[in-house]
Amino acid sequence: MAAKGGAVGFFDSGLGGLCILDAFKTLCPHESTIYIADSKNCPYGNKPAAEIVKLAESNTRRLLRRGCKMVVVACNTATAAAIDFLRERHPETPFIGIEPAVKPAALRSKTGVVGVLATAGTFGGRLYNETKAKFARDVTVIATVADEFVELVERNEVSGANAERAVRAKVEPILAAGCDKIVLGCTHFPHLKPLIEKICDGRAEVIDPSDAVARQARRVLSARGLAAPASAKPSHIFIRT
Ligand code: DGL
């Protein structure tokens, strides 16, 4: 059973959000968690926003029925399409979302060229475009849709010749354009970080926001008085649709 006050719920279109779940469990070892991998509907990246909203709402309801005290939308695409809707629909529940880390990348870039790897849905969303307009006005942002990375991760093909070919095809052009920061704007992509770093070979820093999202989740739990006590015996549930 969940710890007193309920578990922290997570969902993603599949296994991507496990990066965030792992970071959160390390940071908050007393918290119980429930993770939904909506593999039946994977990928989300190329679905219309209205469909993602429905899927996000259904995942959220499932987590709330199990008594979750907070929901982490561990998916950039679902955050882009649905976070406003979810917050409005469930005002009593805190939601944590994730968007590509364009701001730190733009602020830290020395070459003035930043690469972002994400899904079409994320690039089409309000959050990404507002953040880019606000913080990346003075840098060139190369937005690259890398949907095939999602399939690789779902198949657990995160190394080997085939994965390397697919990743190189997306990463080399960004590097050739002079980028020194690569933002992982999809939660599936940190699973490919070792391979992306190998291809970068020191030419660019790869930015994975998983720890920052976990820290934000911890901050919100604590600010709302929802954090589990140190005496809690956590449980972890994984659901795959
Ligand atoms: N992991 C998701 C994201 O962060 C979406 C992957 C997909 O299903 O296309 O965007």
Coordinates of C-alpha atoms and ligand atoms in Angstrom, one line a residue:
M1 CA 0.0 0.0 0.0
A2 CA 1.0 3.6 -0.5
A3 CA 2.6 5.5 2.3
K4 CA 0.4 7.8 4.4
G5 CA -0.9 10.6 2.2
G6 CA -0.8 8.5 -0.9
A7 CA 1.9 7.7 -3.5
V8 CA 3.4 10.0 -6.1
G9 CA 2.0 9.1 -9.5
F10 CA 4.0 9.2 -12.7
F11 CA 3.0 8.5 -16.3
D12 CA 4.6 8.5 -19.7
S13 CA 3.8 6.9 -23.1
G14 CA 6.2 4.1 -22.1
L15 CA 9.5 3.6 -20.4
G16 CA 10.9 7.1 -20.9
G17 CA 9.7 8.6 -17.7
L18 CA 11.5 5.9 -15.7
C19 CA 14.5 8.3 -15.8
I20 CA 12.5 10.8 -13.8
L21 CA 11.1 8.1 -11.6
D22 CA 14.6 6.8 -10.8
A23 CA 15.9 10.3 -10.0
F24 CA 12.9 10.9 -7.8
K25 CA 13.3 7.7 -5.9
T26 CA 16.9 8.5 -5.2
L27 CA 16.0 12.0 -4.0
C28 CA 12.9 11.0 -2.0
P29 CA 13.5 7.4 -0.8
H30 CA 10.6 7.5 1.7
E31 CA 8.0 8.2 -1.0
S32 CA 5.8 5.5 -2.5
T33 CA 5.3 5.7 -6.3
I34 CA 3.0 4.4 -8.9
Y35 CA 4.2 4.5 -12.5
I36 CA 2.0 4.1 -15.6
A37 CA 3.8 3.2 -18.8
D38 CA 1.0 3.7 -21.4
S39 CA 2.8 1.4 -23.9
K40 CA -0.5 0.5 -25.6
N41 CA -0.7 4.1 -26.9
C42 CA 3.0 4.7 -27.5
P43 CA 4.2 6.8 -29.2
Y44 CA 2.5 10.0 -28.1
G45 CA 4.9 12.2 -30.1
N46 CA 3.0 12.3 -33.4
K47 CA -0.6 12.1 -32.1
P48 CA -2.9 15.2 -32.2
A49 CA -2.9 17.2 -29.0
A50 CA -6.6 16.5 -28.4
E51 CA -5.8 12.7 -28.3
I52 CA -2.9 13.3 -25.9
V53 CA -5.2 15.2 -23.6
K54 CA -7.6 12.3 -23.5
L55 CA -4.8 9.8 -22.7
A56 CA -3.3 12.1 -20.1
E57 CA -6.6 12.5 -18.4
S58 CA -7.2 8.7 -18.4
N59 CA -3.8 8.1 -16.9
T60 CA -4.3 10.8 -14.3
R61 CA -7.7 9.4 -13.3
R62 CA -6.2 6.0 -12.9
L63 CA -3.5 7.4 -10.6
L64 CA -6.0 9.4 -8.6
R65 CA -8.2 6.4 -8.1
R66 CA -5.3 4.7 -6.5
G67 CA -5.0 7.7 -4.1
C68 CA -2.0 9.5 -5.6
K69 CA -1.3 12.8 -3.8
M70 CA 0.6 14.3 -6.7
V71 CA 1.0 13.5 -10.5
V72 CA 4.3 13.9 -12.4
V73 CA 3.6 14.1 -16.1
A74 CA 6.9 12.3 -17.0
C75 CA 6.5 13.1 -20.6
N76 CA 7.4 16.3 -22.5
T77 CA 4.7 15.6 -25.2
A78 CA 1.9 15.1 -22.6
T79 CA 3.0 18.1 -20.7
A80 CA 2.9 20.2 -23.8
A81 CA -0.6 19.1 -24.8
A82 CA -2.3 18.5 -21.5
I83 CA -0.8 20.1 -18.4
D84 CA -3.0 23.2 -18.5
F85 CA -6.1 20.9 -18.9
L86 CA -5.0 18.6 -16.1
R87 CA -4.4 21.5 -13.7
E88 CA -7.7 23.0 -14.5
R89 CA -9.6 19.7 -14.2
H90 CA -8.0 18.6 -11.0
P91 CA -7.3 21.8 -9.0
E92 CA -6.8 19.9 -5.8
T93 CA -3.9 17.9 -7.2
P94 CA -0.4 19.3 -7.7
F95 CA 1.0 18.4 -11.2
I96 CA 4.7 18.5 -12.1
G97 CA 5.4 18.7 -15.9
I98 CA 8.5 18.6 -18.0
E99 CA 9.6 20.8 -20.9
P100 CA 12.9 20.9 -22.8
A101 CA 15.6 22.6 -20.9
V102 CA 16.1 25.3 -23.4
K103 CA 16.8 28.0 -20.8
P104 CA 19.9 26.5 -19.2
A105 CA 21.2 25.4 -22.5
A106 CA 20.8 28.9 -24.0
L107 CA 22.4 30.6 -21.0
R108 CA 25.4 28.2 -20.9
S109 CA 26.0 28.0 -24.7
K110 CA 29.3 29.5 -25.8
T111 CA 28.9 29.0 -29.5
G112 CA 25.4 30.5 -29.5
V113 CA 24.0 27.3 -31.1
V114 CA 21.8 24.9 -29.2
G115 CA 20.3 21.6 -30.3
V116 CA 17.0 20.3 -29.0
L117 CA 15.9 16.7 -29.6
A118 CA 12.2 16.1 -28.9
T119 CA 8.9 15.0 -30.5
A120 CA 6.8 17.0 -33.0
G121 CA 4.1 17.3 -30.3
T122 CA 6.6 19.0 -27.9
F123 CA 7.9 21.4 -30.5
G124 CA 4.3 22.4 -31.4
G125 CA 3.4 23.1 -27.8
R126 CA 3.0 26.5 -26.0
L127 CA 5.6 25.8 -23.3
Y128 CA 8.5 25.1 -25.6
N129 CA 7.7 28.1 -27.8
E130 CA 7.2 30.5 -25.0
T131 CA 10.4 29.4 -23.3
K132 CA 12.3 29.6 -26.5
A133 CA 11.0 33.1 -27.2
K134 CA 11.8 34.3 -23.7
F135 CA 15.2 32.8 -23.1
A136 CA 16.7 31.8 -26.4
R137 CA 16.2 34.9 -28.5
D138 CA 20.0 35.4 -28.9
V139 CA 20.9 31.9 -29.7
T140 CA 20.2 29.7 -32.7
V141 CA 18.0 26.7 -31.6
I142 CA 18.1 23.7 -33.9
A143 CA 14.9 21.7 -33.2
T144 CA 15.2 18.1 -34.3
V145 CA 12.3 15.6 -34.2
A146 CA 13.8 12.3 -33.2
D147 CA 10.7 10.0 -33.0
E148 CA 12.8 6.9 -33.9
F149 CA 14.7 7.2 -30.6
V150 CA 11.4 6.5 -28.8
E151 CA 11.1 3.1 -30.6
L152 CA 14.7 2.3 -29.9
V153 CA 14.2 2.8 -26.2
E154 CA 10.9 0.9 -26.1
R155 CA 12.8 -2.0 -27.6
N156 CA 15.6 -1.5 -25.1
E157 CA 18.0 -1.0 -28.0
V158 CA 20.1 1.7 -26.5
S159 CA 23.4 0.5 -27.9
G160 CA 24.7 -1.4 -30.9
A161 CA 25.2 -0.6 -34.6
N162 CA 21.6 0.0 -35.4
A163 CA 21.0 2.4 -32.5
E164 CA 24.2 4.2 -33.2
R165 CA 23.3 4.7 -36.9
A166 CA 19.9 6.2 -36.0
V167 CA 21.3 8.4 -33.3
R168 CA 24.2 9.6 -35.3
A169 CA 21.9 10.6 -38.2
K170 CA 20.1 13.1 -35.9
V171 CA 23.1 14.2 -33.8
E172 CA 25.8 14.8 -36.4
P173 CA 23.9 17.5 -38.3
I174 CA 23.4 19.5 -35.1
L175 CA 27.1 19.2 -34.1
A176 CA 28.1 20.2 -37.7
A177 CA 26.0 23.3 -37.2
G178 CA 28.2 24.3 -34.3
C179 CA 26.0 23.4 -31.3
D180 CA 27.7 23.0 -27.9
K181 CA 24.6 22.0 -25.9
I182 CA 22.2 19.2 -26.8
V183 CA 18.9 19.2 -24.8
L184 CA 17.1 15.9 -24.3
G185 CA 13.6 17.1 -24.8
C186 CA 11.9 13.8 -24.5
T187 CA 12.0 11.5 -21.4
H188 CA 12.9 8.5 -23.6
F189 CA 16.2 10.1 -24.7
P190 CA 18.2 10.0 -21.4
H191 CA 18.2 6.2 -21.9
L192 CA 20.3 7.0 -25.0
K193 CA 22.6 9.5 -23.2
P194 CA 25.7 7.3 -23.1
L195 CA 25.4 6.7 -26.9
I196 CA 24.7 10.4 -27.6
E197 CA 27.7 11.4 -25.5
K198 CA 29.9 8.9 -27.3
I199 CA 28.8 10.5 -30.6
C200 CA 29.4 14.0 -29.3
D201 CA 32.9 13.0 -28.2
G202 CA 33.2 16.2 -26.1
R203 CA 31.9 18.5 -28.8
A204 CA 28.7 19.3 -26.9
E205 CA 27.3 18.9 -23.4
V206 CA 24.2 16.7 -23.2
I207 CA 21.5 18.2 -20.9
D208 CA 19.2 15.7 -19.2
P209 CA 16.6 17.5 -17.0
S210 CA 15.5 14.3 -15.0
D211 CA 17.2 15.5 -11.7
A212 CA 15.8 19.0 -12.0
V213 CA 12.3 17.6 -12.4
A214 CA 12.8 15.3 -9.4
R215 CA 14.0 18.2 -7.3
Q216 CA 10.9 20.3 -8.3
A217 CA 8.7 17.4 -7.3
R218 CA 10.4 17.2 -3.9
R219 CA 10.0 21.0 -3.5
V220 CA 6.3 20.9 -4.3
L221 CA 5.7 18.0 -1.9
S222 CA 7.4 19.8 0.9
A223 CA 5.7 23.2 0.2
R224 CA 2.3 21.5 0.2
G225 CA 3.0 19.5 3.4
L226 CA 2.6 16.3 1.4
A227 CA 6.1 14.8 1.9
A228 CA 6.1 11.3 3.4
P229 CA 7.6 11.0 6.9
A230 CA 11.1 9.4 7.2
S231 CA 9.4 6.5 9.0
A232 CA 7.3 5.6 5.9
K233 CA 7.8 2.2 4.3
P234 CA 7.6 3.0 0.6
S235 CA 6.1 0.8 -2.1
H236 CA 6.6 1.0 -5.8
I237 CA 4.0 -0.1 -8.3
F238 CA 4.6 -0.3 -12.1
I239 CA 1.7 -0.6 -14.5
R240 CA 2.1 -1.2 -18.2
T241 CA -1.0 -0.7 -20.4
Ligands
DGL1 N1 8.5 10.3 -23.6 C1 7.7 11.2 -24.2 C2 8.2 12.6 -24.2 O1 8.9 13.0 -23.2 C3 7.1 10.9 -25.6 C4 7.6 9.8 -26.4 C5 6.5 9.4 -27.4 O2 5.7 8.6 -27.0 O3 6.5 9.9 -28.5 O4 7.9 13.4 -25.0

